[in-house]
Short mmCIF file of C-alpha atoms and ligand atoms in Angstrom, two decimals:
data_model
loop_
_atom_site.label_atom_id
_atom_site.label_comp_id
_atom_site.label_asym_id
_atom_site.label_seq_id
_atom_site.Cartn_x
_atom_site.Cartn_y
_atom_site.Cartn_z
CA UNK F 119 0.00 0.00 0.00
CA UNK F 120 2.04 3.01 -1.84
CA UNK F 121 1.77 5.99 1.05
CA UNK F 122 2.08 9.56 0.28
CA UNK F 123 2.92 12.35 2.74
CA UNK F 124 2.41 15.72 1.70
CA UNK F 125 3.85 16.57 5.09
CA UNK F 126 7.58 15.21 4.90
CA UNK F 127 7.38 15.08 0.99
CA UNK F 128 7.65 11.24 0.69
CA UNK F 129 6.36 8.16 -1.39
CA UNK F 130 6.97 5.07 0.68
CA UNK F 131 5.80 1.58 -1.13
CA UNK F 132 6.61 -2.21 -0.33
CA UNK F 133 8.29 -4.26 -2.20
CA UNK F 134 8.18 -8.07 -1.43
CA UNK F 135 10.41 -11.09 -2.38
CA UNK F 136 9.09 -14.27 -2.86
CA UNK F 137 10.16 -17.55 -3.88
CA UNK F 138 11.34 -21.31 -2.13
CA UNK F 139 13.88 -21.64 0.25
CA UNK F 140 17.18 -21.43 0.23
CA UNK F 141 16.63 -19.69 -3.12
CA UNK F 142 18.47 -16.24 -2.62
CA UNK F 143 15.87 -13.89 -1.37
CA UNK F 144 18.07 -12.60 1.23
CA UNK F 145 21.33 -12.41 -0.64
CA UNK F 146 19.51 -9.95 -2.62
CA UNK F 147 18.77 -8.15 0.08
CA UNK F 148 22.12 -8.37 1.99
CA UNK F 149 23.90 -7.42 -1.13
CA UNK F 150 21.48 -4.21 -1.85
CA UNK F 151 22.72 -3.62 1.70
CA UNK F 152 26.40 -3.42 1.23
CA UNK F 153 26.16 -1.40 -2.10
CA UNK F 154 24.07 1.73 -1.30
CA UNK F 155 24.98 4.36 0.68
CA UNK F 156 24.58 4.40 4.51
CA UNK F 157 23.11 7.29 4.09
CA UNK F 158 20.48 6.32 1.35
CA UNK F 159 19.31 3.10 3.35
CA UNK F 160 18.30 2.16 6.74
CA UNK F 161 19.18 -0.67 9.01
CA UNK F 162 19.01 -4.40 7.58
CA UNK F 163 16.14 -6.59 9.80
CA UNK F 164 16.59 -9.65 9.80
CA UNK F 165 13.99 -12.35 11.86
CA UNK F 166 15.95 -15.28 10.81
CA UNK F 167 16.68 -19.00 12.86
CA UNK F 168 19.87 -19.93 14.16
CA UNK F 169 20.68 -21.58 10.72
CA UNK F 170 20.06 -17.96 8.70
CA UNK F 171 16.73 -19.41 7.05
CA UNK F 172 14.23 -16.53 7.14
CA UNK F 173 11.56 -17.31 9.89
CA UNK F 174 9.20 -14.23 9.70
CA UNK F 175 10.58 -11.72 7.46
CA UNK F 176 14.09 -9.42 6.12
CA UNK F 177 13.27 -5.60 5.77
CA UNK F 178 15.29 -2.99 4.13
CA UNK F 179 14.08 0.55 3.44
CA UNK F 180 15.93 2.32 0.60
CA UNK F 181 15.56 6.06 -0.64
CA UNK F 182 15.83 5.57 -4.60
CA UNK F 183 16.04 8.96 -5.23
CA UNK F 184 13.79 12.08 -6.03
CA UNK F 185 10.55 12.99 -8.24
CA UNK F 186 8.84 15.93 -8.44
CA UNK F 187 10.29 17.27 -4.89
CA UNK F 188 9.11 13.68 -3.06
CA UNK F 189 11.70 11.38 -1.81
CA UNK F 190 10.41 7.79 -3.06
CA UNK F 191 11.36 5.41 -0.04
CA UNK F 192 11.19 1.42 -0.99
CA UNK F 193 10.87 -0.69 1.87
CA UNK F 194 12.03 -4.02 0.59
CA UNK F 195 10.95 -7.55 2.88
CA UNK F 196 11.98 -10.82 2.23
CA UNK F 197 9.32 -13.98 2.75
CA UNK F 198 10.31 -17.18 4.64
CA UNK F 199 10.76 -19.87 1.51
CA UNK F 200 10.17 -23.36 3.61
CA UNK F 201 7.24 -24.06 3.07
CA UNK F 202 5.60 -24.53 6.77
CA UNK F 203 5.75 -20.74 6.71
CA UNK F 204 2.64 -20.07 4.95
CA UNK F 205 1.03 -17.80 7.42
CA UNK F 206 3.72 -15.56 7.99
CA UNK F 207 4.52 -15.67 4.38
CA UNK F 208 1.11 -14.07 3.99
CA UNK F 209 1.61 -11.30 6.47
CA UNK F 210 3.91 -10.10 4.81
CA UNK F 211 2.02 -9.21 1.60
CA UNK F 212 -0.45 -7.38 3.28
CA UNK F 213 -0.54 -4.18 1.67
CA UNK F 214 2.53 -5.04 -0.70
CA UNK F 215 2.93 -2.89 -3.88
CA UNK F 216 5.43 -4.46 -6.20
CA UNK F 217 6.53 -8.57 -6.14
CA UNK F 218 9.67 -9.89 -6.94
CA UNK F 219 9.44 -13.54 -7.29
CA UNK F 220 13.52 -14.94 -6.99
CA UNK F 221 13.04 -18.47 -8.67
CA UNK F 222 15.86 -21.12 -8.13
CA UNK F 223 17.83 -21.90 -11.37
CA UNK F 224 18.65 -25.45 -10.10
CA UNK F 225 17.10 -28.16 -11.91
CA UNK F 226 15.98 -29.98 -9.12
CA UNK F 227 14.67 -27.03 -7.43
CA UNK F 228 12.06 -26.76 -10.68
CA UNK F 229 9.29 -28.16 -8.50
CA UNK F 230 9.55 -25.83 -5.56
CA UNK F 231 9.86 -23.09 -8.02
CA UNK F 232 6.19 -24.15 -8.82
CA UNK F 233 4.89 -24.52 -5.64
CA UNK F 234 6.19 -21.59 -4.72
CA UNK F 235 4.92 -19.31 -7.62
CA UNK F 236 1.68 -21.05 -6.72
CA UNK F 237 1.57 -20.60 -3.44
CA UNK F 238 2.00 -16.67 -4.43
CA UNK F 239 -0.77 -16.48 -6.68
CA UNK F 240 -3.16 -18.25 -3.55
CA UNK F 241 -1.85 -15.52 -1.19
CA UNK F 242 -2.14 -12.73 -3.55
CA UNK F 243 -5.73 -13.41 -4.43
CA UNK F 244 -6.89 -14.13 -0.68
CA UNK F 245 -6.33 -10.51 -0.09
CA UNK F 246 -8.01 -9.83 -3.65
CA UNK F 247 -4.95 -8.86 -5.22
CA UNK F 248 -4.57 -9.74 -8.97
CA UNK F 249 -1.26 -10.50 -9.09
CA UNK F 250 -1.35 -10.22 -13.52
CA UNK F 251 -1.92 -7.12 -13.04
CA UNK F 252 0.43 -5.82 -10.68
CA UNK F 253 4.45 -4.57 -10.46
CA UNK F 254 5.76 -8.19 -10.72
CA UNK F 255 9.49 -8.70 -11.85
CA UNK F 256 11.18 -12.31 -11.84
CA UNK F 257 13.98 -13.27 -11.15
CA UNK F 258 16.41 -16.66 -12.14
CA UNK F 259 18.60 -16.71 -9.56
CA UNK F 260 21.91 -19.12 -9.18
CA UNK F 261 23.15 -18.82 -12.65
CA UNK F 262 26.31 -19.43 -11.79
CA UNK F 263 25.89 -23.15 -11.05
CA UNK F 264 26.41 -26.12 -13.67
CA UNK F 265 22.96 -27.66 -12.83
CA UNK F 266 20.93 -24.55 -13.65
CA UNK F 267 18.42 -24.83 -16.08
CA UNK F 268 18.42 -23.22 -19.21
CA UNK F 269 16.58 -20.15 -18.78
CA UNK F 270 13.79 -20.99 -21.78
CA UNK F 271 13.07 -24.18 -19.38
CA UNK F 272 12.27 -21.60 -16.98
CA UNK F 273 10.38 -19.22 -18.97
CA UNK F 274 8.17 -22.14 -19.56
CA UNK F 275 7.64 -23.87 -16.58
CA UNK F 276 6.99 -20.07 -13.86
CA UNK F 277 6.36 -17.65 -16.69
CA UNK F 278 3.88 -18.74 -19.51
CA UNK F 279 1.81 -15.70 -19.72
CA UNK F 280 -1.21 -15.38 -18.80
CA UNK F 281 -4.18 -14.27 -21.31
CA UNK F 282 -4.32 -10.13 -22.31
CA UNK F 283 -8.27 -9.91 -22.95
CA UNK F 284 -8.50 -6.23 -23.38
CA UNK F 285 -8.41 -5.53 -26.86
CA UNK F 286 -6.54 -2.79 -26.78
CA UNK F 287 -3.76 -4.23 -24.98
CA UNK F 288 -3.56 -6.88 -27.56
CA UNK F 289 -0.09 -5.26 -29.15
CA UNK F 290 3.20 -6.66 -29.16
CA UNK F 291 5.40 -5.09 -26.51
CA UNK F 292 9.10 -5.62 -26.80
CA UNK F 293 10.51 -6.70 -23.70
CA UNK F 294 13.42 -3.85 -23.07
CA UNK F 295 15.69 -6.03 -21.21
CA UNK F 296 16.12 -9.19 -23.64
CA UNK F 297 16.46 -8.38 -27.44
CA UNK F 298 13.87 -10.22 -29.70
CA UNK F 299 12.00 -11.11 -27.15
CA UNK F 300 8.27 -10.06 -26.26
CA UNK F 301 6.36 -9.03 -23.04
CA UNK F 302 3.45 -9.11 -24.40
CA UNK F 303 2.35 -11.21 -27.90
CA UNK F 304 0.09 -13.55 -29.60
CA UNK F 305 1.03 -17.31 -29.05
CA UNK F 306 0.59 -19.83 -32.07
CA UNK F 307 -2.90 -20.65 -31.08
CA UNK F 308 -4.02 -17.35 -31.54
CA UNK F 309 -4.22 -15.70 -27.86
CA UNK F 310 -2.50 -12.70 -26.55
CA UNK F 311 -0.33 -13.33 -23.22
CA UNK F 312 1.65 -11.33 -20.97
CA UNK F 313 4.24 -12.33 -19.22
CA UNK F 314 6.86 -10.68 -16.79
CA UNK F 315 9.68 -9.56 -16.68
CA UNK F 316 12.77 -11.52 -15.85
CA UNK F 317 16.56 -11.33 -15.18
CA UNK F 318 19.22 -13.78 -14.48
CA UNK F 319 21.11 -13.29 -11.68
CA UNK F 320 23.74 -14.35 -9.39
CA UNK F 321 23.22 -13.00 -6.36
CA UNK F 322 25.89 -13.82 -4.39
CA UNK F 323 28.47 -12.32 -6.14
CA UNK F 324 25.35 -9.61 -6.86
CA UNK F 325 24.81 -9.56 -10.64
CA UNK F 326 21.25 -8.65 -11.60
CA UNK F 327 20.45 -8.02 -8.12
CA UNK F 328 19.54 -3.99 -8.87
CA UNK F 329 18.40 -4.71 -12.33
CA UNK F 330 15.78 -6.51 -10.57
CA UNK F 331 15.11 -3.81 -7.79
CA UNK F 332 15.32 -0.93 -10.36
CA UNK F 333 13.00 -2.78 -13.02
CA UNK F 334 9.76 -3.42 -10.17
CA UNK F 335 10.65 0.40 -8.54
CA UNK F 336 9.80 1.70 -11.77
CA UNK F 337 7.09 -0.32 -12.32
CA UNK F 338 5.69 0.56 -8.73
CA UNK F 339 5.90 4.27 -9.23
CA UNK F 340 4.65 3.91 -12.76
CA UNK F 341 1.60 2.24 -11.48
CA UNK F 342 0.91 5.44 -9.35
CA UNK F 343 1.28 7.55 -12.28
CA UNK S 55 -11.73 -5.90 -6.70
CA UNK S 56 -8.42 -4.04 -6.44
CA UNK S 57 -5.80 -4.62 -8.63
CA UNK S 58 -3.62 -4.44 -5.77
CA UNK S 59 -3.14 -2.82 -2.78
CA UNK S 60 -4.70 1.22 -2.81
CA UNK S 61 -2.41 3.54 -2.59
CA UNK S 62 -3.58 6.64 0.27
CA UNK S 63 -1.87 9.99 1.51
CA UNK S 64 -2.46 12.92 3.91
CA UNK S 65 -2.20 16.09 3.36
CA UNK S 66 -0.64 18.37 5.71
CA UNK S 67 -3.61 19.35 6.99
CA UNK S 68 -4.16 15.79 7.77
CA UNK S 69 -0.87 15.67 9.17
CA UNK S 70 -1.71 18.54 11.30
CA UNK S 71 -4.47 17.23 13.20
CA UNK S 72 -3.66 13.72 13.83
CA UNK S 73 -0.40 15.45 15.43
CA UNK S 74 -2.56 17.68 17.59
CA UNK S 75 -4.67 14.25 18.66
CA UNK S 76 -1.72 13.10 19.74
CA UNK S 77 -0.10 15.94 21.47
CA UNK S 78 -3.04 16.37 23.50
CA UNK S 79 -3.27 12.53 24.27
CA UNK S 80 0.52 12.14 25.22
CA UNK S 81 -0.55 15.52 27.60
CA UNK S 82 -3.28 14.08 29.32
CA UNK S 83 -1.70 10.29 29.33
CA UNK S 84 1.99 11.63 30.39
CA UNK S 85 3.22 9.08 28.22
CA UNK S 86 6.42 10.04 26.64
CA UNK S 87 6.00 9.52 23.12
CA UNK S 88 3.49 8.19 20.42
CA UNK S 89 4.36 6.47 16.98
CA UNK S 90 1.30 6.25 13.95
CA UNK S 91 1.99 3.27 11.64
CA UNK S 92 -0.03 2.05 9.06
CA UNK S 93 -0.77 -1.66 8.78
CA UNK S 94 1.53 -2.44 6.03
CA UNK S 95 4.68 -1.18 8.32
CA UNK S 96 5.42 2.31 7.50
CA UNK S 97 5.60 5.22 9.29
CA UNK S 98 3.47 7.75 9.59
CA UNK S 99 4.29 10.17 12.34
CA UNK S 100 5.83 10.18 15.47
CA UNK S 101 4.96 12.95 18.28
CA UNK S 102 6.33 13.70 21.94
CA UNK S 103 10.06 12.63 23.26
CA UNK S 104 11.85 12.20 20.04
CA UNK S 105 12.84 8.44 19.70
CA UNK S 106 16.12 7.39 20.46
CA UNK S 107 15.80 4.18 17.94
CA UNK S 108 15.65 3.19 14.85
CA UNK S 109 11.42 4.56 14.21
CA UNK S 110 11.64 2.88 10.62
CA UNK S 111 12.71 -0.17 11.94
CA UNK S 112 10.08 0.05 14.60
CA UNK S 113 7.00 0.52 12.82
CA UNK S 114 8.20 -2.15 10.30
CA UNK S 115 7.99 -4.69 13.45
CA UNK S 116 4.99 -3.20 14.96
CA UNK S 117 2.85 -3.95 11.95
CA UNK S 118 4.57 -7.46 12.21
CA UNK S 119 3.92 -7.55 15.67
CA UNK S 120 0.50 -6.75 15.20
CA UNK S 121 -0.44 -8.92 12.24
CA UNK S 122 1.04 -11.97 13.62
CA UNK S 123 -1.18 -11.56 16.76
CA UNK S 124 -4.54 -10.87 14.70
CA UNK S 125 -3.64 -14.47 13.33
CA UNK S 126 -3.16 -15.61 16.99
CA UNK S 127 -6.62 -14.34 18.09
CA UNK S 128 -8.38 -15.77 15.43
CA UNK S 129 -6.21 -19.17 16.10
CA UNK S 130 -8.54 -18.68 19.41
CA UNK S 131 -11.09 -18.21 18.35
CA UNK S 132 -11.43 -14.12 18.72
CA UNK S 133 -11.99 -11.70 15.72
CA UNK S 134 -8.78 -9.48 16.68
CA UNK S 135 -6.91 -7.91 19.87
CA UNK S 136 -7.98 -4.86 19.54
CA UNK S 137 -5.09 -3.71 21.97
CA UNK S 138 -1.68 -5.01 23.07
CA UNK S 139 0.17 -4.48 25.95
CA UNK S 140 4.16 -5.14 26.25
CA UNK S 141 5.69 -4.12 29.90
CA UNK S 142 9.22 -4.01 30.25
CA UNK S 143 11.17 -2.63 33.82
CA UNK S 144 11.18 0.74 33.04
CA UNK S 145 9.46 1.28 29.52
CA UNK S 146 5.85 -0.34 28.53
CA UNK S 147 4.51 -0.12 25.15
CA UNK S 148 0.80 -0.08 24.64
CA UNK S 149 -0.93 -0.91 21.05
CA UNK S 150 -4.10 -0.24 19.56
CA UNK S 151 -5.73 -0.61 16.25
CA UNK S 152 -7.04 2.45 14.62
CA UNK S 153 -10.31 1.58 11.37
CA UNK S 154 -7.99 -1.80 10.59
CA UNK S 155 -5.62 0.63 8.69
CA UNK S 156 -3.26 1.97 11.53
CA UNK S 157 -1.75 1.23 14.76
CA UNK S 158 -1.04 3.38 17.51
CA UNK S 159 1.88 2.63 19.60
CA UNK S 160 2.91 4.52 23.04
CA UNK S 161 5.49 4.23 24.81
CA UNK S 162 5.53 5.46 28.58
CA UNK S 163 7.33 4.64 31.88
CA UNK S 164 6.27 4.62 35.45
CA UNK S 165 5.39 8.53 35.57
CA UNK S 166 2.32 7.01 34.75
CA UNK S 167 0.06 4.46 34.95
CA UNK S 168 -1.68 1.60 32.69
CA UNK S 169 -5.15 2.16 33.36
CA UNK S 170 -4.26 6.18 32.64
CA UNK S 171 -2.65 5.61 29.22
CA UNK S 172 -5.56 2.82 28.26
CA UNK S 173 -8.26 5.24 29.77
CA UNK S 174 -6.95 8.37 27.16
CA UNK S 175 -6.27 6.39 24.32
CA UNK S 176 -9.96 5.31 24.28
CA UNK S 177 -10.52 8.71 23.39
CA UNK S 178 -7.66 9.23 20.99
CA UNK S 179 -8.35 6.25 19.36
CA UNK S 180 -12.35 7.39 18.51
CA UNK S 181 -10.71 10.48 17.40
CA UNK S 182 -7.95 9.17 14.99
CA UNK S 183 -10.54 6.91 13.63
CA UNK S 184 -12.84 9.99 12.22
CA UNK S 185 -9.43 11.56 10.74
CA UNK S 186 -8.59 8.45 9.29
CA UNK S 187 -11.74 7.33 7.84
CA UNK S 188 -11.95 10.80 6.03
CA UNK S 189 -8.43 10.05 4.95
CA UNK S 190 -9.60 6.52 3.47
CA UNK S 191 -12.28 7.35 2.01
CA UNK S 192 -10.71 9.97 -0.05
CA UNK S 193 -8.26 7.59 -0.93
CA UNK S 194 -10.81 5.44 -2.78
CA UNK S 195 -13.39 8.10 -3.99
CA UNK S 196 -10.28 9.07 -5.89
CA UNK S 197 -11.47 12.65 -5.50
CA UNK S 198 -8.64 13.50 -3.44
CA UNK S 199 -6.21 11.27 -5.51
CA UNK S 200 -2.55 11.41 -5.04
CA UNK S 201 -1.74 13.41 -8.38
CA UNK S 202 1.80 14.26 -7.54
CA UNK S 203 3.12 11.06 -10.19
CA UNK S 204 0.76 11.93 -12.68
CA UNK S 205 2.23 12.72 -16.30
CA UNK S 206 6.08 11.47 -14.36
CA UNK S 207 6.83 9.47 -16.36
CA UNK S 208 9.74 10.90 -17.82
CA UNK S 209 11.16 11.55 -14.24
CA UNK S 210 10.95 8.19 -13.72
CA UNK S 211 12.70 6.75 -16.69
CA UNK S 212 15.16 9.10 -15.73
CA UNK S 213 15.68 8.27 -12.02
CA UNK S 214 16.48 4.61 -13.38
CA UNK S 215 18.61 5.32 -16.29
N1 LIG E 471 25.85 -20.44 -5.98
C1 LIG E 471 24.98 -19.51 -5.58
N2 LIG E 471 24.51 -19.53 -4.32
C2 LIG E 471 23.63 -18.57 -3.95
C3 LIG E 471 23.19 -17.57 -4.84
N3 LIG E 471 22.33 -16.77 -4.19
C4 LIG E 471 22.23 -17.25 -2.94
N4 LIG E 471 23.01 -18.34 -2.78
C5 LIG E 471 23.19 -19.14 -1.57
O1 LIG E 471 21.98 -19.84 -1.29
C6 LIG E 471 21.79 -19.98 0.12
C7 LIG E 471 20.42 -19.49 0.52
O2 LIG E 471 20.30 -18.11 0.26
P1 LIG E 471 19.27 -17.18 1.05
O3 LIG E 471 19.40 -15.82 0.49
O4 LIG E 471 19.43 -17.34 2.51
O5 LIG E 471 17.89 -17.86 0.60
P2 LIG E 471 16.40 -17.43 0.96
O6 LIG E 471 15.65 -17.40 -0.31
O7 LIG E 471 16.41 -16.18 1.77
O8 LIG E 471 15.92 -18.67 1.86
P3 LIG E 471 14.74 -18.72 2.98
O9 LIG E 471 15.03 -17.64 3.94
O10 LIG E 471 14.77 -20.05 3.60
O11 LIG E 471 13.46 -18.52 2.24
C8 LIG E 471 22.93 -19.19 0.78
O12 LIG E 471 23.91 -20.10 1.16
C9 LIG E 471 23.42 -18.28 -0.33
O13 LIG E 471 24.79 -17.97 -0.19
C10 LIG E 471 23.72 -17.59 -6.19
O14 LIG E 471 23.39 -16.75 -7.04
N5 LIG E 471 24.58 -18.59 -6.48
MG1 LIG E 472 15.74 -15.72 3.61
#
């Protein structure tokens, strides 16, 4: 839920990663830490187990800079991944304004991938949130290891598209970030889908980690435009 | 149905009265200082002794705090707490919903009492909950729409070249 104050001139929204466990949500999130400025970022929460697996939730607020005289604040929280977290996983998307879903390249992680992307769509729509329709940005994490899959296995299994109905949306839209690709076009049978956007990334060592923030901020403030 | 999540936002005159609420509760309470934050973690104001912690951090585990004990009541079998109570040795920290949107927290120590703190911020809460459903209702008449993004996008493109 994007929040305004006219008073102290800022634009605060809530940006959520999702995905399984263990699958790099927050490495992002630590490495977003150690790049920006001190003074450009607040303190990194973590609620986390002995073993560093996320048990409620990671928060990070970060001032992206400045439009039109308001200071746009992103406050960035990680979900728990294991699965037996469901209801704290669904907390945290209360009043969320932008998704990033941080998918596990590994091959035999393809399954949790699913039941995790799943498991977001459920969430989303029990607080009547259309996810489709939303700032939602993907991300294939882990591309550094030899057992990741290639990213068009990906593409297929967590990012189909889903159907464009409105007519006038029904026009391809070149995706910006992968050349001859689309974001939005008609499939061989004849229907229009959408699908995400998506970045490879490796985010221990940090690559694509802010293509990924900087591709669903934009989208966030664009959807308040 | 939403798309998403509505966006809201005060004005200052908003701003200005839910600050005088609170200046008059922490007055009448003697509680040293009171924290707004809206359900989804941020921060809306804070008023009285200025904070010596991290507020950001705070209202981010507030909200957390609060959510994860709405599930607990209903676990029980009760709609919501509508208040929560944390005492430490010297500092307590009382917490109450405001219209299922915000949360106020105070903090006070023993120059007062419980039952003084809970009796005022009957009041305040009543109060905050007229400002606040004005606010809200704004929101999603879209009369008062946040119009401060519209026609940015070239400021935004920019911000993320
Ligand atoms: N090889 C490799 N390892 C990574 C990468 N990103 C994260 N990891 C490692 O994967 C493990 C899990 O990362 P986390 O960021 O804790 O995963 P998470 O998604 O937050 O997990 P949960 O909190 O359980 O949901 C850590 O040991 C990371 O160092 C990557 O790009 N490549
Ligand atoms: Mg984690």
């Amino acid at each position: 839920m994007s929040m305004i104050n006219y008073a102290s001139r800022e634009i605060n929204c809530k940006i959520v990663y999702y995905g399984p466990g263990l699958g790099g949500k927050t490495t992002n999130l630590e490495h977003v830490y150690g790049k920006v400025s001190p003074s450009t970022r607040g303190k990194l929460i973590s609620l986390a187990t002995e073993t560093e697996r996320t048990l409620f939730f990671d928060f990070l607020p970060v001032d992206l800079g400045t439009i039109r005289g308001f200071k746009t604040r992103f406050h960035l929280y990680t979900v728990p991944g294991q699965v037996y977290y469901n209801a704290s996983r669904k907390l945290i998307l209360k009043g969320v304004d932008g998704i990033v879903f941080v998918a596990d390249s590994q091959m035999e992680r393809m399954e949790a991938n699913q039941e995790s992307m799943q498991n977001l769509y459920d969430n989303m729509a029990e607080y009547g949130y259309d996810l489709t329709k939303m700032p939602f940005v993907i991300q294939y994490n882990k591309r550094d290891l030899p057992n990741a899959a290639p990213v068009r296995d990906l593409q297929a299994q967590l990012n189909p598209g889903w159907e464009v109905s409105d007519g006038a949306r029904q026009r391809i839209a070149p995706d910006p970030f992968h050349a001859g690709e689309n974001l939005v076009e008609q499939i061989p049978s004849g229907e229009w889908v959408e699908r995400a956007t998506y970045f490879e990334a490796v985010a221990v060592s940090g690559d694509g980690v802010f293509d990924t923030l900087k591709a669903v901020s934009k989208l966030v403030l664009k959807s308040l435009a | 149905m939403p798309v998403g999540a509505t966006s809201w936002s005060f004005t200052e005159d908003d701003f200005g009265a839910i600050n005088r609420l609170l200046q008059r509760f922490l007055y009448d309470s003697n509680a040293r200082c009171a924290l707004l934050v809206d359900r989804s973690g941020q921060l809306v104001t804070t008023v009285g002794e200025k904070p010596n912690f991290d507020a950001t951090a705070f209202a981010t585990l507030t909200a957390a705090d609060f959510s994860a004990n709405d599930q607990l009541a209903k676990l029980i079998g009760e709609t919501d707490f509508n208040t929560l109570f944390h005492q430490g040795e010297r500092e307590s920290m009382l917490l109450a919903d405001v219209v299922r949107r915000v949360i106020l927290v105070v903090l006070f120590d023993n120059r007062t009492t419980l039952g003084l703190v809970r009796l005022k911020m009957r009041q305040t809460v009543e109060d905050l909950s007229k400002v606040f459903d004005e606010v809200f209702s704004r929101g999603q008449s879209g009369a008062g729409k946040p119009n401060v993004l519209a026609d940015a996008d070239d400021e935004i493109d920019r911000l993320f070249q």
